[in-house]
Structures are given as structure tokens and as C-alpha cells.
Amino acid sequence: MTGTQTLSKYWMLTNEFTQNPYPVLDHVRREGPVRELSFPDGGRAWVVTRYEEAKAALADPRLSRDIHVHYRLMSRRTGRALTPPPEEANHLANLEPPRHTPLRRAISFAFTPRRAEALRPKVERIADDLLDRLGEAPEAELIAGYADPLPVITIAELMGVPADAWPDFLRWSTALRTHSPTDGSGVLDRNVQELSAYMADLIARKEREPGEDLLSALIHAAPENRLTPTEILSTGFALMTGGNDTTASLVGGVIAALLTHPRERARLLADTGRWGKSMDELIRYVSPISNALQRVTTEPVDVGGVTIPAGEVVVVCVMSTNRDTGQFPGHPDRLDLDRVKPAHLSFGFGIHYCSGAHLAKVITEVSARRLFERFPAARLAVDPSRLRYQQNVVVRPLEALPVLLRP
Ligand code: HEM
């Protein structure tokens, strides 16, 4: 992208952008803090690309994440009466205060740094089991074989789902991430129904026989923190949809970054104390979220001097804010493990800040570390230029990550 080229009105939706968004985002960010994006169906969105404006937008209650507000807008645009399924309509990620507040409070106990640390041995065991299977062949594909299943199994374990249901959880999770609400094939509905039926049954079992897991804790919470059965079911959905594909995309991206930055990888392996301190820089650099941070304006809002009318979609582009030189001076396009506490926005900002951030960091650190400790000579099986990213409105995962595990 050069300064003189003009952007297509669908600039963010092209495959070229998905494969390498950074030159386009650099250009757009220099032009202004907010840029319009058109959709082929005639709709449009306002994309916020600069760091300060993004933080202000994420903290502004006039920019709503309420799923009902979003569905009303989609219904108006498509001329079809669309309503969210109850599993999606009743969880914290899709609601605003006052309903958001008690839902967030109810799960906050499960996601403290201490609890995330306590899960580390389980995550290590899950990673080691997956590596045992991968390690039998000289070459492995690390997205389907490692990055995708690891968070699904960890979150299933966190919720108290027994191991025999993990393969189904993987299938449902893939379906949830690959189908959009306007896709008329029925695949999404079928998978939502199957997952719902399974979860309702699991909740009933844990009502009778509680375990040491998150679902049991939610079901048997003190009366002031108790959620309704629909809210508990919906919270399970929030953890799966919020945690699986995001973490898979992050794990794949971090492993790819370390495969292509051997010096940084050697530093981490030489000093294990560095892993924790380096996580935020790796997460800033990888930026695994594409357009997940969406809001709808409930009244006209000024963002960086641009007035966005009421009833419009606003996308906060974290891939862009994480490379904003205003916030990350020097060389934001470079992975620099010496960068001190980079305040990236990969986990969002404000009341919807990612509940699973600590756990996601533990999963990512464990997965990269266990892989490289076991296979220190692992290297890409293809030239880095051949790695491809999936076109996905929520996350930016690699399609595949083929590696040679041994020298
Ligand atoms: C253990 C894995 C994870 C779990 C269980 C999880 C769970 C959640 C939940 C429940 C929310 C909603 C919070 C609320 O609305 O109050 C959320 C928000 C969010 N999560 Fe995560 N998450 C995980 C991993 C990740 C990862 C790896 C990323 C990206 C690096 C990420 C990025 C975000 C962002 C950006 C938001 C805010 C969205 C917005 O403001 O629109 N999450 N997460």
C-alpha cells in the first residue's frame, strides 16, 4: 500500500487485507482516527484505528454491545426479523449494564490470576498429551493438531465437562466459529441446539452432584450471586465462543511468531523466567482478533472529531491500535521482547475487558513453551510467505502451520 493508492470501499474485507492488514492499517491510521467501511449488502461500519480514540470508544456507554441492539439493526438492514437465540441473548459479553453487572460478578471468582495459575498443571498435561500424539511423525500441522483443541479442552475442563464429551465440544466449537447468524443453512442452529441440550443435561447433573468446576460453582453460588438456569447455560456459551477461537488464534500466532523469530525464541528458552514477562509483547505483536470489537451507537457520538450518527456499527480495530506509533513508539511492527509492559488492546478495554485474559496467557505460554522445550529444533516446513490466514470476522487464525519437529 502506498500513500497515493486509493482504498476500495470494502477495504477491510479483501483477502489481501486478511493476509497482511498492516500496510493498509498504517495508511488508514495516518489519514485519521476513524474510517468508513462499506459492506456488499449496502450496509456500512465506522472503523476506529487509533489507540486513544479506540480506548475512549470502548469506555463510552453510548456505544452498545447489547446483542438486541445489534439484531434490531441487522433486521432493519436485511428486512428480515432476526432474533438472537436465548443462549446468545443472555450472557455477559452480549449485554450492557444493568444486566451485565451481576453476570460479570458471578464469574469473576473463576478468572483471577491465582485461579489461572492453579490451572497451569492441567493445561500442561493437555498440551503434553497433544504433543505425544503429534510427536510420532516427523512433520506436524499445529493448528488442527494443537492450537485448536488446546483451548477447547482447557475450557471444557474448567467448566467440568467430562473427557468423553471433548470431541463433541471440538465439533460444536468449530461450528460456532465458522457460521454466521445470517447463514441460512441451519448448521449453526443444529449445533447450537446440540450444545444447548448437552449443557442443560450437564447442569442438571451438577445440580445433583456438584464437582470442583466452574459450572458447579455457578449453580451452587450464594443466593446474591446466583444466576438463572438460562443465564448459566448462556455463560457456558460465552466462555466457549469467547475463549476457544480467540485463544486458538493467539496460540497459533505466537508459535508462528517464535518459529520466525529464532533469536527471541532462544532467549525465552534460555531464561524460562522471561516467558511471563514477554506474553504481552507477543500478544500485541500477534493481535489475534480481527473485527470482534463491534458496537452500535445508541445516539450520535463524536469519535476523534468524526460524528457517527445513531444506529451505526462501530468496529474497534485492535490490529491497528496495537501498532499505533502514538502508543508504541519506535518500531511497532517489530517483535521486541524488551518492550516494557506494552498496553495493547488485544483483550479489549472497559467493562467488557476479557474475563479470560489471565487464563489465555497461561494457555498460550504453556503451549508455546511445552512445544519448544520438547522440540527445540522445530522449524517451519514451508517458507513463511506461504502461511495463510483465514478470512474470519472475529479472529485472524492461520489456516495451517506445518512444522518439521526434529532436526
Ligand atoms: C481462556 C480463554 C478466554 C475466555 C474464557 C474468555 C472469555 C471472555 C468473556 C466471558 C468475555 C466477555 C466479558 C464481558 O463482556 O464482560 C471476553 C471478552 C473479550 N475477550 Fe476473551 N476470553 C478468552 C480468551 C481471549 C483471547 C485469547 C483474546 C484475545 C487475545 C480475547 C479477547 C477478548 C476481547 C477483545 C474481549 C472484549 C470484547 C469487546 O469488548 O467487545 N479473549 N472474553
Short mmCIF file of C-alpha atoms and ligand atoms in Angstrom, two decimals:
data_model
loop_
_atom_site.label_atom_id
_atom_site.label_comp_id
_atom_site.label_asym_id
_atom_site.label_seq_id
_atom_site.Cartn_x
_atom_site.Cartn_y
_atom_site.Cartn_z
CA MET A 1 0.00 0.00 0.00
CA THR A 2 1.46 3.37 -0.98
CA GLY A 3 0.30 6.82 0.07
CA THR A 4 -1.10 7.57 -3.38
CA GLN A 5 -3.25 4.46 -3.80
CA THR A 6 -6.96 4.83 -3.06
CA LEU A 7 -8.65 2.22 -0.94
CA SER A 8 -11.61 0.18 -2.10
CA LYS A 9 -14.77 0.96 -0.10
CA TYR A 10 -14.66 -2.69 1.08
CA TRP A 11 -11.02 -2.24 2.13
CA MET A 12 -11.12 -4.42 5.22
CA LEU A 13 -12.99 -7.30 3.61
CA THR A 14 -10.46 -8.28 0.98
CA ASN A 15 -8.28 -11.37 1.09
CA GLU A 16 -5.23 -9.16 0.56
CA PHE A 17 -6.11 -7.33 3.80
CA THR A 18 -6.60 -10.60 5.71
CA GLN A 19 -3.20 -11.88 4.63
CA ASN A 20 -1.37 -8.70 5.62
CA PRO A 21 -3.51 -5.94 7.15
CA TYR A 22 -0.64 -3.85 8.48
CA PRO A 23 0.40 -1.70 5.48
CA VAL A 24 -3.27 -0.77 4.83
CA LEU A 25 -3.91 -0.03 8.51
CA ASP A 26 -0.79 2.10 8.72
CA HIS A 27 -2.05 4.16 5.76
CA VAL A 28 -5.60 4.46 7.16
CA ARG A 29 -4.38 5.41 10.64
CA ARG A 30 -2.23 8.19 9.25
CA GLU A 31 -5.25 9.66 7.43
CA GLY A 32 -7.45 9.85 10.53
CA PRO A 33 -8.71 8.06 13.63
CA VAL A 34 -11.94 6.74 12.03
CA ARG A 35 -12.58 5.34 8.56
CA GLU A 36 -15.80 4.25 6.86
CA LEU A 37 -16.14 0.68 5.56
CA SER A 38 -18.88 -0.44 3.14
CA PHE A 39 -20.42 -3.90 3.05
CA PRO A 40 -21.56 -5.64 -0.15
CA ASP A 41 -25.15 -5.77 1.23
CA GLY A 42 -25.27 -1.96 1.27
CA GLY A 43 -24.54 -1.57 5.00
CA ARG A 44 -21.57 0.24 6.47
CA ALA A 45 -19.41 0.44 9.58
CA TRP A 46 -17.05 3.01 11.13
CA VAL A 47 -13.63 1.61 11.89
CA VAL A 48 -11.64 3.18 14.75
CA THR A 49 -7.93 2.71 14.08
CA ARG A 50 -6.05 4.91 16.58
CA TYR A 51 -5.24 3.86 20.13
CA GLU A 52 -6.57 6.80 22.17
CA GLU A 53 -9.83 7.05 20.23
CA ALA A 54 -10.29 3.27 20.50
CA LYS A 55 -9.95 3.36 24.29
CA ALA A 56 -12.40 6.25 24.51
CA ALA A 57 -14.88 4.39 22.27
CA LEU A 58 -14.63 1.18 24.34
CA ALA A 59 -15.32 3.17 27.53
CA ASP A 60 -18.31 5.06 26.06
CA PRO A 61 -21.72 3.71 27.20
CA ARG A 62 -23.37 5.19 24.08
CA LEU A 63 -21.55 2.50 22.06
CA SER A 64 -23.50 -0.65 22.85
CA ARG A 65 -22.54 -4.32 22.78
CA ASP A 66 -26.12 -5.36 23.60
CA ILE A 67 -27.00 -8.17 21.17
CA HIS A 68 -30.62 -7.00 20.94
CA VAL A 69 -29.47 -3.58 19.66
CA HIS A 70 -27.27 -5.37 17.07
CA TYR A 71 -30.06 -7.72 15.94
CA ARG A 72 -32.52 -4.81 15.59
CA LEU A 73 -30.02 -3.12 13.29
CA MET A 74 -29.45 -6.33 11.27
CA SER A 75 -33.22 -6.82 10.96
CA ARG A 76 -33.62 -3.28 9.62
CA ARG A 77 -30.81 -3.80 7.12
CA THR A 78 -31.87 -7.21 5.84
CA GLY A 79 -35.65 -6.64 6.04
CA ARG A 80 -35.93 -9.93 7.98
CA ALA A 81 -36.99 -10.18 11.62
CA LEU A 82 -33.84 -11.67 13.18
CA THR A 83 -33.75 -12.58 16.87
CA PRO A 84 -30.79 -13.93 18.82
CA PRO A 85 -31.06 -17.46 20.26
CA PRO A 86 -31.52 -17.42 24.08
CA GLU A 87 -28.06 -18.98 24.54
CA GLU A 88 -26.55 -15.91 22.95
CA ALA A 89 -29.01 -13.36 24.31
CA ASN A 90 -28.35 -13.92 28.00
CA HIS A 91 -24.62 -13.79 28.55
CA LEU A 92 -22.36 -11.04 29.75
CA ALA A 93 -20.45 -10.49 26.52
CA ASN A 94 -23.72 -9.63 24.75
CA LEU A 95 -25.34 -7.43 27.39
CA GLU A 96 -24.81 -3.99 28.88
CA PRO A 97 -25.50 -2.77 32.43
CA PRO A 98 -27.60 -3.24 34.43
CA ARG A 99 -27.88 -6.90 33.25
CA HIS A 100 -24.16 -7.20 32.50
CA THR A 101 -23.05 -6.33 36.06
CA PRO A 102 -24.31 -9.35 38.08
CA LEU A 103 -23.32 -11.78 35.30
CA ARG A 104 -19.78 -10.44 35.32
CA ARG A 105 -19.62 -10.55 39.11
CA ALA A 106 -20.83 -14.16 39.13
CA ILE A 107 -17.93 -15.48 37.04
CA SER A 108 -15.18 -13.16 38.23
CA PHE A 109 -14.10 -15.57 41.03
CA ALA A 110 -13.17 -18.16 38.40
CA PHE A 111 -10.80 -15.94 36.44
CA THR A 112 -8.40 -14.42 38.96
CA PRO A 113 -4.66 -14.69 38.23
CA ARG A 114 -4.39 -17.19 41.12
CA ARG A 115 -7.03 -19.50 39.65
CA ALA A 116 -5.48 -19.24 36.20
CA GLU A 117 -2.14 -20.27 37.72
CA ALA A 118 -3.83 -23.14 39.56
CA LEU A 119 -4.97 -24.49 36.17
CA ARG A 120 -1.42 -24.48 34.79
CA PRO A 121 -0.65 -28.15 35.60
CA LYS A 122 -3.85 -29.23 33.84
CA VAL A 123 -3.01 -27.12 30.78
CA GLU A 124 0.48 -28.66 30.77
CA ARG A 125 -0.99 -32.14 30.84
CA ILE A 126 -3.38 -31.32 27.97
CA ALA A 127 -0.52 -29.81 25.92
CA ASP A 128 1.74 -32.81 26.62
CA ASP A 129 -0.98 -35.28 25.57
CA LEU A 130 -1.50 -33.45 22.29
CA LEU A 131 2.27 -33.29 21.71
CA ASP A 132 2.59 -37.04 22.41
CA ARG A 133 0.23 -37.67 19.52
CA LEU A 134 1.87 -35.13 17.21
CA GLY A 135 5.42 -36.20 18.03
CA GLU A 136 5.08 -39.63 16.46
CA ALA A 137 5.53 -38.22 12.94
CA PRO A 138 8.47 -36.06 11.75
CA GLU A 139 6.11 -33.34 10.44
CA ALA A 140 3.04 -31.90 12.18
CA GLU A 141 0.26 -29.42 11.41
CA LEU A 142 -0.01 -27.35 14.57
CA ILE A 143 -3.36 -25.58 14.05
CA ALA A 144 -5.72 -28.59 13.77
CA GLY A 145 -3.46 -30.79 15.90
CA TYR A 146 -2.56 -28.39 18.72
CA ALA A 147 -3.75 -24.74 18.70
CA ASP A 148 -7.43 -25.57 18.02
CA PRO A 149 -8.01 -28.40 20.52
CA LEU A 150 -5.95 -26.99 23.40
CA PRO A 151 -8.25 -24.12 24.50
CA VAL A 152 -11.42 -26.14 23.82
CA ILE A 153 -10.23 -28.94 26.11
CA THR A 154 -8.98 -26.47 28.75
CA ILE A 155 -12.28 -24.57 28.84
CA ALA A 156 -14.27 -27.82 28.82
CA GLU A 157 -12.16 -28.97 31.77
CA LEU A 158 -12.67 -25.61 33.53
CA MET A 159 -16.44 -25.99 33.15
CA GLY A 160 -16.39 -29.61 34.37
CA VAL A 161 -17.20 -31.32 31.04
CA PRO A 162 -16.07 -34.98 31.20
CA ALA A 163 -13.35 -36.13 28.80
CA ASP A 164 -15.63 -38.37 26.71
CA ALA A 165 -17.51 -35.25 25.51
CA TRP A 166 -14.39 -33.30 24.44
CA PRO A 167 -14.56 -34.49 20.79
CA ASP A 168 -18.18 -33.20 20.61
CA PHE A 169 -17.06 -29.92 22.18
CA LEU A 170 -14.44 -29.52 19.47
CA ARG A 171 -17.05 -30.12 16.77
CA TRP A 172 -19.54 -27.65 18.30
CA SER A 173 -16.86 -25.08 18.84
CA THR A 174 -15.76 -25.31 15.20
CA ALA A 175 -19.37 -24.92 14.06
CA LEU A 176 -19.94 -21.88 16.28
CA ARG A 177 -16.89 -20.16 14.91
CA THR A 178 -17.39 -20.93 11.23
CA HIS A 179 -21.05 -20.00 10.73
CA SER A 180 -22.60 -16.53 10.74
CA PRO A 181 -26.07 -15.68 12.15
CA THR A 182 -27.36 -14.80 8.66
CA ASP A 183 -26.24 -18.11 7.11
CA GLY A 184 -29.49 -19.90 6.23
CA SER A 185 -28.09 -23.49 6.05
CA GLY A 186 -29.29 -24.47 9.54
CA VAL A 187 -25.84 -25.87 10.50
CA LEU A 188 -25.38 -23.23 13.18
CA ASP A 189 -28.87 -23.80 14.65
CA ARG A 190 -28.32 -27.57 14.74
CA ASN A 191 -25.03 -27.24 16.57
CA VAL A 192 -26.39 -24.62 18.99
CA GLN A 193 -29.29 -26.99 19.78
CA GLU A 194 -26.98 -29.96 20.35
CA LEU A 195 -24.65 -27.97 22.56
CA SER A 196 -27.59 -26.48 24.47
CA ALA A 197 -29.16 -29.89 25.10
CA TYR A 198 -25.82 -31.26 26.27
CA MET A 199 -25.19 -28.29 28.59
CA ALA A 200 -28.74 -28.37 30.04
CA ASP A 201 -28.22 -32.05 30.89
CA LEU A 202 -24.78 -31.36 32.37
CA ILE A 203 -26.17 -28.51 34.50
CA ALA A 204 -28.93 -30.81 35.81
CA ARG A 205 -26.29 -33.44 36.71
CA LYS A 206 -24.14 -30.88 38.52
CA GLU A 207 -27.17 -29.64 40.42
CA ARG A 208 -27.42 -33.12 41.93
CA GLU A 209 -23.69 -33.91 42.14
CA PRO A 210 -21.53 -30.76 42.24
CA GLY A 211 -17.84 -31.02 41.35
CA GLU A 212 -14.83 -28.71 41.70
CA ASP A 213 -15.64 -26.86 38.48
CA LEU A 214 -16.99 -23.52 37.28
CA LEU A 215 -20.48 -24.75 36.33
CA SER A 216 -20.95 -26.35 39.76
CA ALA A 217 -19.74 -23.15 41.43
CA LEU A 218 -22.23 -21.06 39.42
CA ILE A 219 -25.11 -23.44 40.16
CA HIS A 220 -24.37 -23.59 43.90
CA ALA A 221 -23.38 -19.92 44.35
CA ALA A 222 -24.56 -17.84 47.33
CA PRO A 223 -28.11 -16.53 46.72
CA GLU A 224 -26.95 -12.94 45.99
CA ASN A 225 -24.69 -14.23 43.17
CA ARG A 226 -26.99 -16.92 41.84
CA LEU A 227 -27.84 -16.89 38.11
CA THR A 228 -30.96 -18.30 36.46
CA PRO A 229 -30.59 -21.65 34.60
CA THR A 230 -30.77 -19.78 31.24
CA GLU A 231 -28.01 -17.42 32.36
CA ILE A 232 -25.80 -20.32 33.46
CA LEU A 233 -26.30 -22.08 30.14
CA SER A 234 -25.63 -18.84 28.32
CA THR A 235 -22.46 -18.20 30.36
CA GLY A 236 -21.17 -21.59 29.16
CA PHE A 237 -21.72 -20.35 25.62
CA ALA A 238 -19.91 -17.09 26.39
CA LEU A 239 -16.84 -18.97 27.60
CA MET A 240 -16.80 -21.24 24.57
CA THR A 241 -17.45 -18.58 21.95
CA GLY A 242 -15.27 -16.01 23.75
CA GLY A 243 -12.42 -18.30 24.66
CA ASN A 244 -11.90 -21.02 22.09
CA ASP A 245 -11.27 -19.43 18.74
CA THR A 246 -9.58 -16.36 20.25
CA THR A 247 -7.10 -18.46 22.19
CA ALA A 248 -6.57 -20.88 19.29
CA SER A 249 -5.82 -17.92 17.03
CA LEU A 250 -3.43 -16.49 19.63
CA VAL A 251 -1.63 -19.80 20.27
CA GLY A 252 -1.13 -20.42 16.52
CA GLY A 253 0.05 -16.83 16.02
CA VAL A 254 2.51 -16.89 18.93
CA ILE A 255 4.02 -20.21 17.84
CA ALA A 256 4.36 -18.91 14.28
CA ALA A 257 5.99 -15.71 15.57
CA LEU A 258 8.54 -17.72 17.57
CA LEU A 259 9.22 -20.01 14.61
CA THR A 260 10.04 -16.96 12.51
CA HIS A 261 11.99 -15.16 15.27
CA PRO A 262 14.63 -17.73 16.33
CA ARG A 263 16.66 -15.22 18.38
CA GLU A 264 13.67 -14.29 20.56
CA ARG A 265 12.74 -17.95 20.91
CA ALA A 266 16.30 -18.81 22.01
CA ARG A 267 16.17 -16.04 24.64
CA LEU A 268 12.92 -17.43 26.05
CA LEU A 269 14.23 -20.98 26.15
CA ALA A 270 17.47 -19.87 27.81
CA ASP A 271 15.65 -17.98 30.58
CA THR A 272 12.30 -19.52 31.49
CA GLY A 273 11.53 -16.55 33.78
CA ARG A 274 11.16 -14.41 30.64
CA TRP A 275 8.06 -16.18 29.29
CA GLY A 276 5.57 -14.49 31.62
CA LYS A 277 7.12 -11.04 31.10
CA SER A 278 7.11 -11.46 27.32
CA MET A 279 3.49 -12.55 26.89
CA ASP A 280 2.01 -9.07 26.44
CA GLU A 281 4.50 -8.15 23.73
CA LEU A 282 3.78 -11.41 21.90
CA ILE A 283 0.03 -10.75 22.20
CA ARG A 284 0.44 -7.17 20.96
CA TYR A 285 2.52 -8.33 18.02
CA VAL A 286 0.21 -11.21 17.05
CA SER A 287 -3.12 -9.35 17.62
CA PRO A 288 -5.33 -12.42 17.09
CA ILE A 289 -8.63 -10.50 16.95
CA SER A 290 -9.87 -9.21 13.57
CA ASN A 291 -13.18 -7.34 13.95
CA ALA A 292 -14.65 -8.78 17.13
CA LEU A 293 -14.87 -5.48 18.96
CA GLN A 294 -18.11 -4.21 17.49
CA ARG A 295 -20.55 -1.74 18.95
CA VAL A 296 -23.73 0.04 17.80
CA THR A 297 -24.23 3.74 18.56
CA THR A 298 -27.39 4.38 20.58
CA GLU A 299 -27.13 8.14 19.87
CA PRO A 300 -24.84 10.35 17.73
CA VAL A 301 -21.28 10.09 19.06
CA ASP A 302 -18.15 12.10 18.31
CA VAL A 303 -15.14 9.81 17.85
CA GLY A 304 -11.88 11.66 17.19
CA GLY A 305 -13.73 14.62 15.62
CA VAL A 306 -15.97 12.45 13.42
CA THR A 307 -19.69 12.44 14.27
CA ILE A 308 -21.08 8.93 13.93
CA PRO A 309 -24.92 9.00 13.70
CA ALA A 310 -27.14 6.85 15.95
CA GLY A 311 -27.81 3.24 14.88
CA GLU A 312 -24.45 2.67 13.20
CA VAL A 313 -21.91 -0.13 13.60
CA VAL A 314 -18.53 0.85 15.06
CA VAL A 315 -15.59 -1.56 14.81
CA VAL A 316 -12.60 -1.00 17.07
CA CYS A 317 -9.66 -2.36 15.11
CA VAL A 318 -7.20 -3.76 17.62
CA MET A 319 -4.80 -4.95 14.90
CA SER A 320 -4.40 -1.26 14.14
CA THR A 321 -4.33 0.20 17.67
CA ASN A 322 -1.67 -2.34 18.66
CA ARG A 323 0.67 -0.90 16.02
CA ASP A 324 -0.13 2.80 16.61
CA THR A 325 3.18 4.69 16.90
CA GLY A 326 1.41 7.21 19.19
CA GLN A 327 1.24 4.46 21.80
CA PHE A 328 4.13 2.18 20.79
CA PRO A 329 6.91 4.49 19.62
CA GLY A 330 9.89 3.22 17.68
CA HIS A 331 9.12 0.16 15.63
CA PRO A 332 5.66 -1.16 16.44
CA ASP A 333 5.91 -3.62 13.53
CA ARG A 334 8.81 -5.35 15.27
CA LEU A 335 8.53 -8.07 17.92
CA ASP A 336 10.57 -6.61 20.78
CA LEU A 337 10.62 -8.71 23.95
CA ASP A 338 12.32 -5.83 25.79
CA ARG A 339 9.30 -3.57 25.31
CA VAL A 340 8.18 -2.72 28.85
CA LYS A 341 4.57 -3.68 29.68
CA PRO A 342 3.03 -2.87 26.29
CA ALA A 343 -0.54 -1.71 27.00
CA HIS A 344 -2.10 -3.44 23.98
CA LEU A 345 -5.87 -3.64 23.48
CA SER A 346 -6.00 -7.31 22.44
CA PHE A 347 -8.16 -8.11 25.48
CA GLY A 348 -10.36 -5.03 24.99
CA PHE A 349 -10.87 -2.22 27.49
CA GLY A 350 -13.58 -1.08 29.90
CA ILE A 351 -16.39 -3.13 31.38
CA HIS A 352 -16.16 -5.88 28.74
CA TYR A 353 -12.39 -6.37 29.23
CA CYS A 354 -11.71 -10.06 28.62
CA SER A 355 -12.64 -12.17 31.65
CA GLY A 356 -10.31 -14.94 30.46
CA ALA A 357 -7.20 -12.80 29.90
CA HIS A 358 -5.06 -14.42 32.64
CA LEU A 359 -6.10 -17.92 31.66
CA ALA A 360 -5.50 -17.18 27.97
CA LYS A 361 -1.96 -16.06 28.81
CA VAL A 362 -1.31 -19.24 30.79
CA ILE A 363 -2.64 -21.42 27.93
CA THR A 364 -0.56 -19.55 25.37
CA GLU A 365 2.63 -19.60 27.40
CA VAL A 366 2.28 -23.29 28.26
CA SER A 367 1.50 -24.31 24.69
CA ALA A 368 4.48 -22.48 23.15
CA ARG A 369 6.87 -23.43 25.91
CA ARG A 370 5.99 -27.14 26.02
CA LEU A 371 6.25 -27.37 22.23
CA PHE A 372 9.68 -25.75 22.00
CA GLU A 373 11.05 -27.45 25.10
CA ARG A 374 10.14 -30.83 23.65
CA PHE A 375 11.14 -30.00 20.06
CA PRO A 376 13.87 -27.32 20.32
CA ALA A 377 14.77 -27.76 16.64
CA ALA A 378 11.18 -27.33 15.37
CA ARG A 379 11.06 -25.23 12.21
CA LEU A 380 8.52 -24.24 9.58
CA ALA A 381 8.03 -26.85 6.87
CA VAL A 382 7.18 -24.10 4.34
CA ASP A 383 8.54 -20.66 3.56
CA PRO A 384 6.93 -18.07 5.93
CA SER A 385 5.47 -16.27 2.89
CA ARG A 386 3.29 -19.36 2.27
CA LEU A 387 1.46 -19.14 5.60
CA ARG A 388 -2.17 -18.14 5.03
CA TYR A 389 -4.70 -16.57 7.39
CA GLN A 390 -8.39 -17.47 7.42
CA GLN A 391 -10.87 -14.78 6.45
CA ASN A 392 -12.98 -14.52 9.61
CA VAL A 393 -14.87 -11.56 11.07
CA VAL A 394 -13.95 -12.32 14.68
CA VAL A 395 -10.39 -13.63 14.77
CA ARG A 396 -7.40 -13.92 12.41
CA PRO A 397 -6.22 -17.51 12.67
CA LEU A 398 -3.66 -19.22 10.48
CA GLU A 399 -5.20 -21.78 8.12
CA ALA A 400 -2.37 -24.21 8.82
CA LEU A 401 1.04 -24.24 10.48
CA PRO A 402 3.14 -27.12 9.09
CA VAL A 403 6.36 -27.75 11.01
CA LEU A 404 9.24 -30.20 10.97
CA LEU A 405 9.61 -31.22 14.57
CA ARG A 406 13.16 -32.62 14.57
CA PRO A 407 16.49 -31.60 13.01
C1 HEM B 1 -9.41 -18.69 28.32
C2 HEM B 1 -9.82 -18.10 27.24
C3 HEM B 1 -10.81 -16.96 27.24
C4 HEM B 1 -12.00 -16.84 27.89
C5 HEM B 1 -12.64 -17.84 28.84
C6 HEM B 1 -12.57 -15.56 27.51
C7 HEM B 1 -13.78 -15.07 27.95
C8 HEM B 1 -14.27 -13.82 27.67
C9 HEM B 1 -15.53 -13.31 28.15
C10 HEM B 1 -16.50 -14.08 29.05
C11 HEM B 1 -15.66 -12.05 27.69
C12 HEM B 1 -16.83 -11.12 27.93
C13 HEM B 1 -16.54 -10.20 29.07
C14 HEM B 1 -17.63 -9.18 29.29
O1 HEM B 1 -18.39 -8.89 28.37
O2 HEM B 1 -17.70 -8.64 30.41
C15 HEM B 1 -14.49 -11.76 26.91
C16 HEM B 1 -14.26 -10.55 26.28
C17 HEM B 1 -13.19 -10.34 25.43
N1 HEM B 1 -12.17 -11.23 25.14
FE1 HEM B 1 -11.87 -13.04 25.95
N2 HEM B 1 -11.72 -14.93 26.64
C18 HEM B 1 -10.63 -15.75 26.45
C19 HEM B 1 -9.56 -15.52 25.61
C20 HEM B 1 -9.37 -14.39 24.86
C21 HEM B 1 -8.25 -14.14 24.00
C22 HEM B 1 -7.09 -15.10 23.73
C23 HEM B 1 -8.42 -12.91 23.45
C24 HEM B 1 -7.53 -12.18 22.50
C25 HEM B 1 -6.23 -12.03 22.70
C26 HEM B 1 -9.67 -12.38 23.98
C27 HEM B 1 -10.19 -11.15 23.69
C28 HEM B 1 -11.33 -10.63 24.24
C29 HEM B 1 -11.80 -9.29 23.95
C30 HEM B 1 -11.14 -8.30 22.99
C31 HEM B 1 -12.97 -9.11 24.70
C32 HEM B 1 -13.82 -7.85 24.76
C33 HEM B 1 -14.75 -7.78 23.57
C34 HEM B 1 -15.42 -6.44 23.47
O3 HEM B 1 -15.18 -5.53 24.27
O4 HEM B 1 -16.21 -6.27 22.52
N3 HEM B 1 -10.22 -13.31 24.81
N4 HEM B 1 -13.65 -12.85 26.92
#
